[in-house]
Amino acid sequence: MEERQLNQYRLFRQGCYDRRRDWVDGYELLMREQVNDQWRVPMDFSLITPSLFAPIVAEAIHHLPGKTKAMINLLIDKCYRHWLRYSNKYLTTN
C-alpha cells in the first residue's frame, strides 16, 4: 500500500510569474497527487504521513535543481509543524 502511494505523490517546482515585472520571480515547491493520470495539488495534506514523505523528499532532492533544495527545507519544516500539531494521529502504541 505504501509503495503504491509513493507513486501517486510527487514534489513539483513551479515558477512564480510576476505580472508587474513580466518575468518569473522565483519558484515555489508543490506537493501534487496523481489522479486519473493528472497531477493536482492534494486537497488533504494529512494523507501524507512522515513515512511516506521521506522517500518523496529523497526523490525530489535527487531530481530537482540545486536551488530547489532550500525550498525543500522549508517544506520539510512546514510538514514537521503539521505532524507535531497532529502527532497523536501518527503515533502508534504497542
mmCIF file of N, CA and C in Angstrom:
data_model
loop_
_atom_site.group_PDB
_atom_site.id
_atom_site.type_symbol
_atom_site.label_atom_id
_atom_site.label_comp_id
_atom_site.label_asym_id
_atom_site.label_seq_id
_atom_site.Cartn_x
_atom_site.Cartn_y
_atom_site.Cartn_z
ATOM 1 N N MET A 1 0.828 -1.198 0.000
ATOM 2 C CA MET A 1 0.000 0.000 0.000
ATOM 3 C C MET A 1 0.867 1.254 0.000
ATOM 4 N N GLU A 2 1.897 1.239 0.828
ATOM 5 C CA GLU A 2 2.795 2.392 0.897
ATOM 6 C C GLU A 2 3.525 2.595 -0.435
ATOM 7 N N GLU A 3 3.917 1.497 -1.090
ATOM 8 C CA GLU A 3 4.611 1.586 -2.373
ATOM 9 C C GLU A 3 3.709 2.230 -3.433
ATOM 10 N N ARG A 4 2.451 1.870 -3.462
ATOM 11 C CA ARG A 4 1.512 2.439 -4.420
ATOM 12 C C ARG A 4 1.331 3.936 -4.172
ATOM 13 N N GLN A 5 1.263 4.327 -2.899
ATOM 14 C CA GLN A 5 1.084 5.738 -2.570
ATOM 15 C C GLN A 5 2.295 6.567 -2.978
ATOM 16 N N LEU A 6 3.493 5.989 -2.894
ATOM 17 C CA LEU A 6 4.697 6.719 -3.275
ATOM 18 C C LEU A 6 4.611 7.167 -4.732
ATOM 19 N N ASN A 7 4.031 6.347 -5.584
ATOM 20 C CA ASN A 7 3.912 6.692 -6.991
ATOM 21 C C ASN A 7 2.821 7.722 -7.253
ATOM 22 N N GLN A 8 1.950 7.950 -6.300
ATOM 23 C CA GLN A 8 0.849 8.879 -6.507
ATOM 24 C C GLN A 8 1.173 10.307 -6.076
ATOM 25 N N TYR A 9 2.234 10.512 -5.325
ATOM 26 C CA TYR A 9 2.584 11.846 -4.830
ATOM 27 C C TYR A 9 3.973 12.238 -5.322
ATOM 28 N N ARG A 10 4.144 13.501 -5.659
ATOM 29 C CA ARG A 10 5.450 13.960 -6.126
ATOM 30 C C ARG A 10 5.586 15.452 -5.849
ATOM 31 N N LEU A 11 6.825 15.882 -5.646
ATOM 32 C CA LEU A 11 7.100 17.310 -5.474
ATOM 33 C C LEU A 11 7.360 17.938 -6.841
ATOM 34 N N PHE A 12 6.759 19.082 -7.089
ATOM 35 C CA PHE A 12 6.956 19.806 -8.332
ATOM 36 C C PHE A 12 7.499 21.198 -8.035
ATOM 37 N N ARG A 13 8.396 21.666 -8.885
ATOM 38 C CA ARG A 13 8.878 23.040 -8.801
ATOM 39 C C ARG A 13 8.110 23.847 -9.841
ATOM 40 N N GLN A 14 7.516 24.935 -9.402
ATOM 41 C CA GLN A 14 6.686 25.744 -10.291
ATOM 42 C C GLN A 14 7.148 27.190 -10.249
ATOM 43 N N GLY A 15 7.314 27.794 -11.413
ATOM 44 C CA GLY A 15 7.714 29.185 -11.479
ATOM 45 C C GLY A 15 6.601 30.115 -11.042
ATOM 46 N N CYS A 16 6.966 31.174 -10.332
ATOM 47 C CA CYS A 16 6.001 32.196 -9.903
ATOM 48 C C CYS A 16 6.152 33.395 -10.838
ATOM 49 N N TYR A 17 5.151 33.635 -11.647
ATOM 50 C CA TYR A 17 5.202 34.707 -12.634
ATOM 51 C C TYR A 17 4.736 36.020 -12.017
ATOM 52 N N ASP A 18 5.551 37.069 -12.188
ATOM 53 C CA ASP A 18 5.220 38.403 -11.687
ATOM 54 C C ASP A 18 4.693 39.236 -12.858
ATOM 55 N N ARG A 19 3.408 39.567 -12.845
ATOM 56 C CA ARG A 19 2.806 40.314 -13.954
ATOM 57 C C ARG A 19 3.374 41.723 -14.077
ATOM 58 N N ARG A 20 3.651 42.353 -12.944
ATOM 59 C CA ARG A 20 4.146 43.736 -12.985
ATOM 60 C C ARG A 20 5.507 43.815 -13.666
ATOM 61 N N ARG A 21 6.347 42.838 -13.401
ATOM 62 C CA ARG A 21 7.699 42.849 -13.987
ATOM 63 C C ARG A 21 7.782 42.039 -15.271
ATOM 64 N N ASP A 22 6.753 41.216 -15.552
ATOM 65 C CA ASP A 22 6.695 40.382 -16.748
ATOM 66 C C ASP A 22 7.854 39.379 -16.802
ATOM 67 N N TRP A 23 8.092 38.693 -15.698
ATOM 68 C CA TRP A 23 9.099 37.633 -15.669
ATOM 69 C C TRP A 23 8.818 36.650 -14.537
ATOM 70 N N VAL A 24 9.547 35.552 -14.558
ATOM 71 C CA VAL A 24 9.419 34.566 -13.487
ATOM 72 C C VAL A 24 10.188 35.081 -12.283
ATOM 73 N N ASP A 25 9.493 35.256 -11.183
ATOM 74 C CA ASP A 25 10.088 35.837 -9.980
ATOM 75 C C ASP A 25 10.167 34.763 -8.893
ATOM 76 N N GLY A 26 11.097 33.844 -9.052
ATOM 77 C CA GLY A 26 11.277 32.784 -8.064
ATOM 78 C C GLY A 26 10.433 31.556 -8.364
ATOM 79 N N TYR A 27 10.526 30.619 -7.473
ATOM 80 C CA TYR A 27 9.829 29.343 -7.646
ATOM 81 C C TYR A 27 9.163 28.937 -6.347
ATOM 82 N N GLU A 28 8.153 28.100 -6.461
ATOM 83 C CA GLU A 28 7.552 27.501 -5.283
ATOM 84 C C GLU A 28 7.547 25.991 -5.479
ATOM 85 N N LEU A 29 7.512 25.287 -4.393
ATOM 86 C CA LEU A 29 7.527 23.836 -4.428
ATOM 87 C C LEU A 29 6.152 23.335 -4.018
ATOM 88 N N LEU A 30 5.557 22.497 -4.837
ATOM 89 C CA LEU A 30 4.213 22.000 -4.571
ATOM 90 C C LEU A 30 4.221 20.482 -4.477
ATOM 91 N N MET A 31 3.501 19.972 -3.517
ATOM 92 C CA MET A 31 3.267 18.540 -3.439
ATOM 93 C C MET A 31 1.998 18.267 -4.232
ATOM 94 N N ARG A 32 2.090 17.355 -5.190
ATOM 95 C CA ARG A 32 0.917 17.066 -6.017
ATOM 96 C C ARG A 32 0.551 15.594 -5.935
ATOM 97 N N GLU A 33 -0.702 15.332 -6.177
ATOM 98 C CA GLU A 33 -1.235 13.977 -6.160
ATOM 99 C C GLU A 33 -1.677 13.614 -7.575
ATOM 100 N N GLN A 34 -1.396 12.373 -7.988
ATOM 101 C CA GLN A 34 -1.812 11.934 -9.314
ATOM 102 C C GLN A 34 -3.188 11.277 -9.224
ATOM 103 N N VAL A 35 -4.138 11.838 -9.967
ATOM 104 C CA VAL A 35 -5.499 11.309 -10.014
ATOM 105 C C VAL A 35 -5.901 11.209 -11.483
ATOM 106 N N ASN A 36 -6.224 9.998 -11.925
ATOM 107 C CA ASN A 36 -6.607 9.763 -13.328
ATOM 108 C C ASN A 36 -5.560 10.317 -14.296
ATOM 109 N N ASP A 37 -4.301 10.020 -14.030
ATOM 110 C CA ASP A 37 -3.162 10.442 -14.861
ATOM 111 C C ASP A 37 -2.971 11.952 -14.927
ATOM 112 N N GLN A 38 -3.624 12.712 -14.063
ATOM 113 C CA GLN A 38 -3.437 14.161 -13.975
ATOM 114 C C GLN A 38 -2.816 14.489 -12.619
ATOM 115 N N TRP A 39 -1.875 15.427 -12.603
ATOM 116 C CA TRP A 39 -1.249 15.843 -11.348
ATOM 117 C C TRP A 39 -2.004 17.036 -10.792
ATOM 118 N N ARG A 40 -2.386 16.970 -9.521
ATOM 119 C CA ARG A 40 -3.067 18.094 -8.877
ATOM 120 C C ARG A 40 -2.556 18.227 -7.449
ATOM 121 N N VAL A 41 -2.745 19.404 -6.888
ATOM 122 C CA VAL A 41 -2.341 19.637 -5.502
ATOM 123 C C VAL A 41 -3.277 18.831 -4.608
ATOM 124 N N PRO A 42 -2.725 18.023 -3.694
ATOM 125 C CA PRO A 42 -3.623 17.225 -2.848
ATOM 126 C C PRO A 42 -4.475 18.115 -1.952
ATOM 127 N N MET A 43 -5.723 17.773 -1.826
ATOM 128 C CA MET A 43 -6.636 18.551 -1.002
ATOM 129 C C MET A 43 -6.454 18.242 0.480
ATOM 130 N N ASP A 44 -6.117 17.004 0.794
ATOM 131 C CA ASP A 44 -5.998 16.583 2.185
ATOM 132 C C ASP A 44 -4.530 16.326 2.515
ATOM 133 N N PHE A 45 -3.875 17.323 3.117
ATOM 134 C CA PHE A 45 -2.452 17.203 3.437
ATOM 135 C C PHE A 45 -2.186 16.087 4.437
ATOM 136 N N SER A 46 -3.175 15.742 5.246
ATOM 137 C CA SER A 46 -2.965 14.717 6.269
ATOM 138 C C SER A 46 -2.758 13.331 5.669
ATOM 139 N N LEU A 47 -3.030 13.154 4.371
ATOM 140 C CA LEU A 47 -2.774 11.871 3.724
ATOM 141 C C LEU A 47 -1.285 11.571 3.629
ATOM 142 N N ILE A 48 -0.456 12.598 3.691
ATOM 143 C CA ILE A 48 0.986 12.426 3.539
ATOM 144 C C ILE A 48 1.591 12.235 4.919
ATOM 145 N N THR A 49 1.866 10.998 5.261
ATOM 146 C CA THR A 49 2.407 10.656 6.573
ATOM 147 C C THR A 49 3.920 10.830 6.573
ATOM 148 N N PRO A 50 4.557 10.902 7.754
ATOM 149 C CA PRO A 50 6.021 11.021 7.799
ATOM 150 C C PRO A 50 6.731 9.894 7.049
ATOM 151 N N SER A 51 6.248 8.664 7.155
ATOM 152 C CA SER A 51 6.918 7.551 6.473
ATOM 153 C C SER A 51 6.757 7.637 4.958
ATOM 154 N N LEU A 52 5.695 8.230 4.480
ATOM 155 C CA LEU A 52 5.503 8.418 3.046
ATOM 156 C C LEU A 52 6.274 9.630 2.545
ATOM 157 N N PHE A 53 6.397 10.656 3.373
ATOM 158 C CA PHE A 53 7.041 11.897 2.958
ATOM 159 C C PHE A 53 8.548 11.730 2.741
ATOM 160 N N ALA A 54 9.202 10.912 3.561
ATOM 161 C CA ALA A 54 10.659 10.749 3.473
ATOM 162 C C ALA A 54 11.119 10.295 2.085
ATOM 163 N N PRO A 55 10.556 9.236 1.487
ATOM 164 C CA PRO A 55 11.008 8.860 0.147
ATOM 165 C C PRO A 55 10.648 9.879 -0.930
ATOM 166 N N ILE A 56 9.557 10.618 -0.736
ATOM 167 C CA ILE A 56 9.193 11.655 -1.708
ATOM 168 C C ILE A 56 10.249 12.757 -1.708
ATOM 169 N N VAL A 57 10.677 13.174 -0.516
ATOM 170 C CA VAL A 57 11.711 14.208 -0.410
ATOM 171 C C VAL A 57 13.032 13.698 -0.975
ATOM 172 N N ALA A 58 13.378 12.447 -0.689
ATOM 173 C CA ALA A 58 14.625 11.878 -1.212
ATOM 174 C C ALA A 58 14.622 11.881 -2.740
ATOM 175 N N GLU A 59 13.507 11.528 -3.339
ATOM 176 C CA GLU A 59 13.393 11.542 -4.799
ATOM 177 C C GLU A 59 13.517 12.967 -5.335
ATOM 178 N N ALA A 60 12.892 13.921 -4.661
ATOM 179 C CA ALA A 60 12.941 15.315 -5.104
ATOM 180 C C ALA A 60 14.356 15.872 -5.027
ATOM 181 N N ILE A 61 15.066 15.586 -3.950
ATOM 182 C CA ILE A 61 16.439 16.074 -3.807
ATOM 183 C C ILE A 61 17.310 15.513 -4.922
ATOM 184 N N HIS A 62 17.047 14.277 -5.316
ATOM 185 C CA HIS A 62 17.843 13.643 -6.365
ATOM 186 C C HIS A 62 17.562 14.249 -7.743
ATOM 187 N N HIS A 63 16.313 14.637 -8.018
ATOM 188 C CA HIS A 63 15.927 15.050 -9.367
ATOM 189 C C HIS A 63 15.801 16.555 -9.579
ATOM 190 N N LEU A 64 15.489 17.318 -8.537
ATOM 191 C CA LEU A 64 15.266 18.750 -8.723
ATOM 192 C C LEU A 64 16.581 19.519 -8.696
ATOM 193 N N PRO A 65 16.631 20.702 -9.312
ATOM 194 C CA PRO A 65 17.857 21.512 -9.324
ATOM 195 C C PRO A 65 18.285 21.938 -7.921
ATOM 196 N N GLY A 66 19.560 22.286 -7.794
ATOM 197 C CA GLY A 66 20.144 22.627 -6.501
ATOM 198 C C GLY A 66 19.452 23.764 -5.771
ATOM 199 N N LYS A 67 19.000 24.784 -6.494
ATOM 200 C CA LYS A 67 18.349 25.926 -5.842
ATOM 201 C C LYS A 67 17.047 25.525 -5.160
ATOM 202 N N THR A 68 16.493 24.419 -5.581
ATOM 203 C CA THR A 68 15.218 23.974 -5.027
ATOM 204 C C THR A 68 15.394 23.371 -3.643
ATOM 205 N N LYS A 69 16.606 22.978 -3.287
ATOM 206 C CA LYS A 69 16.834 22.305 -2.005
ATOM 207 C C LYS A 69 16.472 23.193 -0.816
ATOM 208 N N ALA A 70 16.667 24.493 -0.929
ATOM 209 C CA ALA A 70 16.260 25.403 0.148
ATOM 210 C C ALA A 70 14.743 25.385 0.308
ATOM 211 N N MET A 71 14.026 25.299 -0.808
ATOM 212 C CA MET A 71 12.564 25.218 -0.738
ATOM 213 C C MET A 71 12.126 23.896 -0.118
ATOM 214 N N ILE A 72 12.868 22.825 -0.388
ATOM 215 C CA ILE A 72 12.555 21.532 0.218
ATOM 216 C C ILE A 72 12.697 21.626 1.731
ATOM 217 N N ASN A 73 13.734 22.328 2.199
ATOM 218 C CA ASN A 73 13.908 22.502 3.645
ATOM 219 C C ASN A 73 12.720 23.236 4.260
ATOM 220 N N LEU A 74 12.203 24.251 3.573
ATOM 221 C CA LEU A 74 11.021 24.961 4.073
ATOM 222 C C LEU A 74 9.800 24.048 4.098
ATOM 223 N N LEU A 75 9.671 23.217 3.067
ATOM 224 C CA LEU A 75 8.546 22.287 3.023
ATOM 225 C C LEU A 75 8.642 21.249 4.135
ATOM 226 N N ILE A 76 9.852 20.761 4.396
ATOM 227 C CA ILE A 76 10.058 19.809 5.489
ATOM 228 C C ILE A 76 9.658 20.457 6.811
ATOM 229 N N ASP A 77 10.047 21.715 7.005
ATOM 230 C CA ASP A 77 9.689 22.430 8.229
ATOM 231 C C ASP A 77 8.169 22.558 8.364
ATOM 232 N N LYS A 78 7.503 22.881 7.271
ATOM 233 C CA LYS A 78 6.039 23.004 7.278
ATOM 234 C C LYS A 78 5.390 21.664 7.635
ATOM 235 N N CYS A 79 5.885 20.591 7.040
ATOM 236 C CA CYS A 79 5.334 19.264 7.329
ATOM 237 C C CYS A 79 5.593 18.873 8.776
ATOM 238 N N TYR A 80 6.795 19.175 9.259
ATOM 239 C CA TYR A 80 7.143 18.824 10.636
ATOM 240 C C TYR A 80 6.193 19.519 11.614
ATOM 241 N N ARG A 81 5.910 20.809 11.377
ATOM 242 C CA ARG A 81 4.973 21.525 12.247
ATOM 243 C C ARG A 81 3.568 20.926 12.168
ATOM 244 N N HIS A 82 3.176 20.512 10.974
ATOM 245 C CA HIS A 82 1.866 19.864 10.813
ATOM 246 C C HIS A 82 1.823 18.559 11.607
ATOM 247 N N TRP A 83 2.874 17.754 11.515
ATOM 248 C CA TRP A 83 2.888 16.466 12.210
ATOM 249 C C TRP A 83 2.946 16.644 13.716
ATOM 250 N N LEU A 84 3.632 17.687 14.190
ATOM 251 C CA LEU A 84 3.636 17.956 15.630
ATOM 252 C C LEU A 84 2.235 18.323 16.116
ATOM 253 N N ARG A 85 1.537 19.111 15.325
ATOM 254 C CA ARG A 85 0.193 19.534 15.703
ATOM 255 C C ARG A 85 -0.759 18.341 15.789
ATOM 256 N N TYR A 86 -0.579 17.383 14.888
ATOM 257 C CA TYR A 86 -1.475 16.222 14.850
ATOM 258 C C TYR A 86 -0.728 14.934 15.197
ATOM 259 N N SER A 87 0.230 15.029 16.112
ATOM 260 C CA SER A 87 1.122 13.896 16.383
ATOM 261 C C SER A 87 0.392 12.665 16.897
ATOM 262 N N ASN A 88 -0.720 12.825 17.590
ATOM 263 C CA ASN A 88 -1.450 11.656 18.088
ATOM 264 C C ASN A 88 -1.898 10.750 16.948
ATOM 265 N N LYS A 89 -2.171 11.332 15.803
ATOM 266 C CA LYS A 89 -2.624 10.550 14.654
ATOM 267 C C LYS A 89 -1.520 9.629 14.133
ATOM 268 N N TYR A 90 -0.255 10.058 14.261
ATOM 269 C CA TYR A 90 0.849 9.307 13.673
ATOM 270 C C TYR A 90 1.561 8.407 14.677
ATOM 271 N N LEU A 91 1.259 8.556 15.961
ATOM 272 C CA LEU A 91 1.900 7.722 16.975
ATOM 273 C C LEU A 91 1.179 6.388 17.082
ATOM 274 N N THR A 92 1.966 5.338 17.200
ATOM 275 C CA THR A 92 1.374 4.015 17.402
ATOM 276 C C THR A 92 1.874 3.463 18.718
ATOM 277 N N THR A 93 1.029 2.764 19.430
ATOM 278 C CA THR A 93 1.429 2.166 20.703
ATOM 279 C C THR A 93 1.294 0.663 20.607
ATOM 280 N N ASN A 94 2.185 -0.025 21.303
ATOM 281 C CA ASN A 94 2.144 -1.495 21.301
ATOM 282 C C ASN A 94 1.428 -1.984 22.527
#
